[in-house]
Amino acid sequence: MGKNIWHSFLELIYPSACSCPVCGRRGREVKEEGICSFCFEQISVNRKSWSYCLRCGRTLEEESWCMECRDDQPPFHIARAVGLYEGVLKEAVHCLKYRGKPSLSRPLGRLMAKVVETEAAYGRLELVVPVPLHPVRLRERGYNQSELLAREVADRLNLPVDCRVLTKTRNNVPQASLSRRERFSNVEGAFAVSSPSRVLNRRILLVDDIFTTGNTIRECSRVLLQAGAQRVSAVVLATGRGSIRHSGAKI
Ligand SMILES: [Zn+2]
Ligand SMILES: [Zn+2]
């Protein structure tokens, strides 16, 4: 609250002093926690403008199951996203992840919590768990963006969060740099559950920033279920495009 008052005060004295952390523009009306109203609207429009796979949440031409979910059923119950990984939402993910703007996790985490609140298919949830970052990568970046998002989501949904139970045991190369086929073997065996008793019989909500091939969410879900979790669902900020047909363009 104090921060908001300070922000308003700055805006009053110095209208150009506060720039939007996503688009960098100054002087626009500021919505939730510093994102300007333009960026905020763009993110909301993005979310409403597509159909998605009822299982993994990737965008599709029509509401259905994407071909990958049909070919190889995911271990997770459902995954949903705030929007498609493009435009302002893509910018926001980049700001949060690569340009040292951890404070963006607050408004973005709130948007994710809203997605969970409005999707009845999640059912009852008991524990929020972020996709972990390997300690080496964590030292480089200084923070795990998925953990910051998970904390905000948990706070909003009034659920406990456990940022230690799922660990990254192998510092694999970033998924974005690999081909689709390589991505699967890259994450295989890269995660572990530190203490299975903490996930036993629980309904877990996994939190990550982006969902592209879904291999990371699949692998994290698999190890959590193997450790005794009752059900694993996921929520991400941004998702990729899915396809209904085998011949379609790959994301
Ligand atoms: Zn903006
Ligand atoms: Zn799918």
Short mmCIF file of C-alpha atoms and ligand atoms in Angstrom, two decimals:
data_model
loop_
_atom_site.label_atom_id
_atom_site.label_comp_id
_atom_site.label_asym_id
_atom_site.label_seq_id
_atom_site.Cartn_x
_atom_site.Cartn_y
_atom_site.Cartn_z
CA MET A 1 0.00 0.00 0.00
CA GLY A 2 2.80 2.42 0.95
CA LYS A 3 4.41 1.64 -2.38
CA ASN A 4 1.20 2.55 -4.24
CA ILE A 5 0.95 5.88 -2.46
CA TRP A 6 4.57 6.61 -3.28
CA HIS A 7 3.90 5.63 -6.90
CA SER A 8 0.88 7.96 -7.09
CA PHE A 9 2.89 10.72 -5.46
CA LEU A 10 5.66 10.34 -8.03
CA GLU A 11 3.12 10.34 -10.84
CA LEU A 12 1.64 13.56 -9.53
CA ILE A 13 4.90 15.45 -9.22
CA TYR A 14 6.68 13.83 -12.10
CA PRO A 15 4.20 12.27 -14.53
CA SER A 16 6.98 10.85 -16.65
CA ALA A 17 8.99 9.32 -13.81
CA CYS A 18 7.14 6.01 -13.71
CA SER A 19 7.47 3.85 -16.78
CA CYS A 20 5.64 0.59 -17.39
CA PRO A 21 8.04 -2.30 -16.74
CA VAL A 22 6.68 -4.19 -19.76
CA CYS A 23 6.47 -1.59 -22.57
CA GLY A 24 8.71 1.03 -21.00
CA ARG A 25 6.23 3.80 -21.82
CA ARG A 26 5.70 6.61 -19.38
CA GLY A 27 2.69 8.60 -18.38
CA ARG A 28 0.01 5.99 -19.06
CA GLU A 29 -2.55 5.11 -16.45
CA VAL A 30 -0.99 2.52 -14.18
CA LYS A 31 -2.96 -0.61 -13.41
CA GLU A 32 -2.07 -3.40 -11.04
CA GLU A 33 1.35 -2.95 -9.45
CA GLY A 34 2.91 -0.86 -12.14
CA ILE A 35 1.76 -2.44 -15.43
CA CYS A 36 0.19 0.24 -17.62
CA SER A 37 -3.46 -0.01 -18.63
CA PHE A 38 -2.52 -0.61 -22.28
CA CYS A 39 -0.37 -3.66 -21.49
CA PHE A 40 -2.96 -4.92 -19.04
CA GLU A 41 -5.72 -4.71 -21.69
CA GLN A 42 -3.53 -6.41 -24.28
CA ILE A 43 -2.96 -9.35 -21.93
CA SER A 44 -6.69 -9.64 -21.20
CA VAL A 45 -7.61 -9.53 -24.91
CA ASN A 46 -4.99 -12.18 -25.68
CA ARG A 47 -6.61 -14.47 -23.18
CA LYS A 48 -10.12 -14.14 -24.53
CA SER A 49 -9.25 -14.42 -28.20
CA TRP A 50 -8.42 -18.11 -28.56
CA SER A 51 -9.76 -21.63 -28.09
CA TYR A 52 -7.55 -24.11 -26.33
CA CYS A 53 -6.79 -27.78 -25.73
CA LEU A 54 -9.05 -28.89 -22.89
CA ARG A 55 -6.20 -30.95 -21.47
CA CYS A 56 -2.94 -29.00 -21.82
CA GLY A 57 -4.30 -25.49 -22.45
CA ARG A 58 -2.34 -24.81 -25.66
CA THR A 59 -4.16 -22.70 -28.21
CA LEU A 60 -6.11 -24.50 -30.91
CA GLU A 61 -8.35 -23.58 -33.82
CA GLU A 62 -11.26 -25.07 -31.92
CA GLU A 63 -11.95 -26.32 -28.43
CA SER A 64 -10.84 -29.95 -28.37
CA TRP A 65 -7.82 -32.03 -27.35
CA CYS A 66 -4.61 -31.31 -29.22
CA MET A 67 -2.99 -34.13 -31.17
CA GLU A 68 -0.19 -34.58 -28.60
CA CYS A 69 -2.60 -35.01 -25.71
CA ARG A 70 -4.56 -37.51 -27.80
CA ASP A 71 -1.44 -39.44 -28.85
CA ASP A 72 0.18 -39.49 -25.44
CA GLN A 73 -2.07 -38.56 -22.52
CA PRO A 74 -0.30 -36.20 -20.16
CA PRO A 75 0.25 -37.29 -16.54
CA PHE A 76 -1.17 -33.98 -15.31
CA HIS A 77 -4.90 -33.46 -14.86
CA ILE A 78 -5.13 -30.12 -16.71
CA ALA A 79 -2.87 -27.19 -17.57
CA ARG A 80 -4.08 -23.66 -18.25
CA ALA A 81 -2.41 -20.37 -19.20
CA VAL A 82 -3.09 -16.67 -18.89
CA GLY A 83 -2.57 -16.33 -22.63
CA LEU A 84 -0.62 -17.14 -25.78
CA TYR A 85 3.15 -16.61 -25.67
CA GLU A 86 3.28 -13.58 -27.95
CA GLY A 87 2.88 -9.80 -27.90
CA VAL A 88 2.72 -8.09 -24.55
CA LEU A 89 2.54 -11.35 -22.61
CA LYS A 90 5.79 -12.54 -24.22
CA GLU A 91 7.36 -9.18 -23.36
CA ALA A 92 6.17 -9.54 -19.78
CA VAL A 93 7.70 -13.03 -19.47
CA HIS A 94 11.00 -11.71 -20.85
CA CYS A 95 11.00 -8.77 -18.43
CA LEU A 96 10.32 -11.08 -15.52
CA LYS A 97 12.83 -13.72 -16.55
CA TYR A 98 15.72 -12.04 -18.32
CA ARG A 99 15.56 -8.34 -17.59
CA GLY A 100 15.62 -8.43 -13.82
CA LYS A 101 12.04 -7.37 -13.08
CA PRO A 102 11.01 -9.81 -10.33
CA SER A 103 8.35 -7.36 -9.09
CA LEU A 104 6.32 -8.21 -12.21
CA SER A 105 5.57 -11.57 -10.60
CA ARG A 106 2.90 -9.83 -8.49
CA PRO A 107 0.49 -8.62 -11.19
CA LEU A 108 1.27 -11.63 -13.38
CA GLY A 109 0.77 -14.05 -10.49
CA ARG A 110 -2.59 -12.45 -9.83
CA LEU A 111 -3.65 -13.04 -13.42
CA MET A 112 -2.66 -16.70 -13.04
CA ALA A 113 -4.67 -17.00 -9.82
CA LYS A 114 -7.69 -15.62 -11.68
CA VAL A 115 -7.30 -18.32 -14.33
CA VAL A 116 -7.37 -20.99 -11.61
CA GLU A 117 -10.35 -19.40 -9.87
CA THR A 118 -12.42 -19.32 -13.05
CA GLU A 119 -11.59 -22.85 -14.29
CA ALA A 120 -13.87 -25.33 -12.54
CA ALA A 121 -11.94 -28.33 -13.91
CA TYR A 122 -9.12 -27.75 -11.40
CA GLY A 123 -11.38 -28.91 -8.59
CA ARG A 124 -10.01 -28.80 -5.06
CA LEU A 125 -6.33 -27.86 -4.76
CA GLU A 126 -4.19 -28.30 -1.66
CA LEU A 127 -0.61 -27.29 -2.36
CA VAL A 128 1.19 -24.96 -4.78
CA VAL A 129 4.59 -26.11 -6.09
CA PRO A 130 6.81 -24.12 -8.48
CA VAL A 131 8.90 -25.72 -11.22
CA PRO A 132 12.39 -25.47 -9.69
CA LEU A 133 15.51 -23.93 -11.12
CA HIS A 134 18.86 -25.68 -10.79
CA PRO A 135 20.99 -24.05 -8.00
CA VAL A 136 23.60 -22.97 -10.57
CA ARG A 137 20.99 -21.19 -12.69
CA LEU A 138 19.42 -19.74 -9.54
CA ARG A 139 22.75 -18.19 -8.57
CA GLU A 140 23.10 -16.64 -12.02
CA ARG A 141 19.62 -15.11 -12.10
CA GLY A 142 19.28 -14.39 -8.41
CA TYR A 143 15.69 -15.62 -8.27
CA ASN A 144 13.42 -18.31 -9.67
CA GLN A 145 10.60 -16.55 -11.54
CA SER A 146 8.35 -19.61 -11.17
CA GLU A 147 8.81 -19.53 -7.41
CA LEU A 148 7.86 -15.83 -7.27
CA LEU A 149 4.77 -16.54 -9.38
CA ALA A 150 3.89 -19.57 -7.23
CA ARG A 151 4.09 -17.50 -4.05
CA GLU A 152 1.75 -14.88 -5.48
CA VAL A 153 -0.69 -17.52 -6.81
CA ALA A 154 -0.70 -19.35 -3.45
CA ASP A 155 -1.24 -16.10 -1.60
CA ARG A 156 -4.19 -15.18 -3.81
CA LEU A 157 -5.75 -18.66 -3.62
CA ASN A 158 -5.08 -18.96 0.09
CA LEU A 159 -3.12 -22.18 -0.36
CA PRO A 160 0.20 -23.30 1.14
CA VAL A 161 3.24 -23.19 -1.14
CA ASP A 162 6.21 -25.56 -1.01
CA CYS A 163 9.24 -24.29 -2.92
CA ARG A 164 11.63 -27.01 -1.72
CA VAL A 165 9.81 -30.28 -2.26
CA LEU A 166 10.44 -30.46 -6.00
CA THR A 167 14.11 -30.11 -6.92
CA LYS A 168 16.11 -29.84 -10.10
CA THR A 169 18.82 -32.46 -9.96
CA ARG A 170 20.42 -31.87 -13.32
CA ASN A 171 21.38 -28.52 -14.85
CA ASN A 172 20.15 -29.25 -18.34
CA VAL A 173 20.47 -26.79 -21.20
CA PRO A 174 17.51 -24.40 -21.65
CA GLN A 175 14.59 -26.10 -23.40
CA ALA A 176 14.23 -23.16 -25.78
CA SER A 177 17.55 -23.98 -27.44
CA LEU A 178 16.56 -27.54 -28.40
CA SER A 179 14.52 -29.30 -31.04
CA ARG A 180 11.26 -30.88 -30.06
CA ARG A 181 12.75 -34.38 -29.90
CA GLU A 182 15.76 -33.24 -27.85
CA ARG A 183 13.53 -31.48 -25.34
CA PHE A 184 12.05 -34.70 -24.05
CA SER A 185 15.34 -36.41 -23.21
CA ASN A 186 16.66 -33.12 -21.86
CA VAL A 187 14.18 -33.07 -18.96
CA GLU A 188 13.94 -36.81 -18.39
CA GLY A 189 15.24 -37.52 -14.88
CA ALA A 190 16.06 -33.84 -14.28
CA PHE A 191 13.62 -33.47 -11.35
CA ALA A 192 13.19 -35.19 -7.99
CA VAL A 193 10.93 -35.00 -4.95
CA SER A 194 12.98 -34.25 -1.82
CA SER A 195 10.47 -35.57 0.71
CA PRO A 196 7.57 -37.64 -0.64
CA SER A 197 5.59 -37.33 2.61
CA ARG A 198 4.97 -33.66 1.80
CA VAL A 199 3.16 -34.49 -1.44
CA LEU A 200 1.55 -37.77 -0.41
CA ASN A 201 -2.16 -37.85 -1.34
CA ARG A 202 -2.17 -34.13 -2.07
CA ARG A 203 -3.76 -32.30 -4.95
CA ILE A 204 -0.99 -30.18 -6.36
CA LEU A 205 -0.95 -27.05 -8.49
CA LEU A 206 2.32 -26.76 -10.43
CA VAL A 207 3.38 -23.25 -11.43
CA ASP A 208 5.71 -22.33 -14.29
CA ASP A 209 6.24 -19.34 -16.57
CA ILE A 210 5.77 -20.92 -20.00
CA PHE A 211 4.40 -24.10 -21.51
CA THR A 212 5.77 -24.91 -24.95
CA THR A 213 6.22 -28.62 -25.64
CA GLY A 214 4.91 -29.36 -22.16
CA ASN A 215 7.80 -31.72 -21.41
CA THR A 216 8.83 -29.90 -18.24
CA ILE A 217 5.29 -29.92 -16.80
CA ARG A 218 4.88 -33.56 -17.85
CA GLU A 219 8.12 -34.62 -16.17
CA CYS A 220 7.45 -32.64 -12.96
CA SER A 221 3.94 -34.13 -12.80
CA ARG A 222 5.29 -37.62 -13.32
CA VAL A 223 7.77 -37.42 -10.43
CA LEU A 224 5.19 -35.84 -8.11
CA LEU A 225 2.67 -38.59 -8.90
CA GLN A 226 5.35 -41.23 -8.51
CA ALA A 227 6.11 -39.77 -5.05
CA GLY A 228 2.46 -40.26 -4.08
CA ALA A 229 0.66 -37.05 -5.07
CA GLN A 230 -3.02 -37.68 -5.72
CA ARG A 231 -3.38 -35.32 -8.66
CA VAL A 232 -1.24 -32.70 -10.39
CA SER A 233 -2.59 -29.73 -12.35
CA ALA A 234 -0.65 -26.79 -13.73
CA VAL A 235 -1.00 -23.09 -14.40
CA VAL A 236 1.45 -21.08 -16.49
CA LEU A 237 1.70 -17.50 -17.65
CA ALA A 238 2.01 -18.15 -21.35
CA THR A 239 1.42 -21.13 -23.59
CA GLY A 240 2.23 -22.17 -27.15
CA ARG A 241 0.10 -23.14 -30.10
CA GLY A 242 -1.15 -26.68 -30.30
CA SER A 243 -2.41 -28.53 -33.33
CA ILE A 244 -5.38 -30.77 -33.94
CA ARG A 245 -3.87 -32.50 -36.96
CA HIS A 246 -0.58 -34.31 -37.31
CA SER A 247 0.47 -32.38 -40.38
CA GLY A 248 0.01 -29.00 -38.71
CA ALA A 249 2.79 -26.55 -38.00
CA LYS A 250 4.78 -27.30 -34.88
CA ILE A 251 4.98 -24.68 -32.17
ZN ZN B 1 2.89 -0.95 -20.66
ZN ZN B 2 -3.15 -30.66 -25.43
#
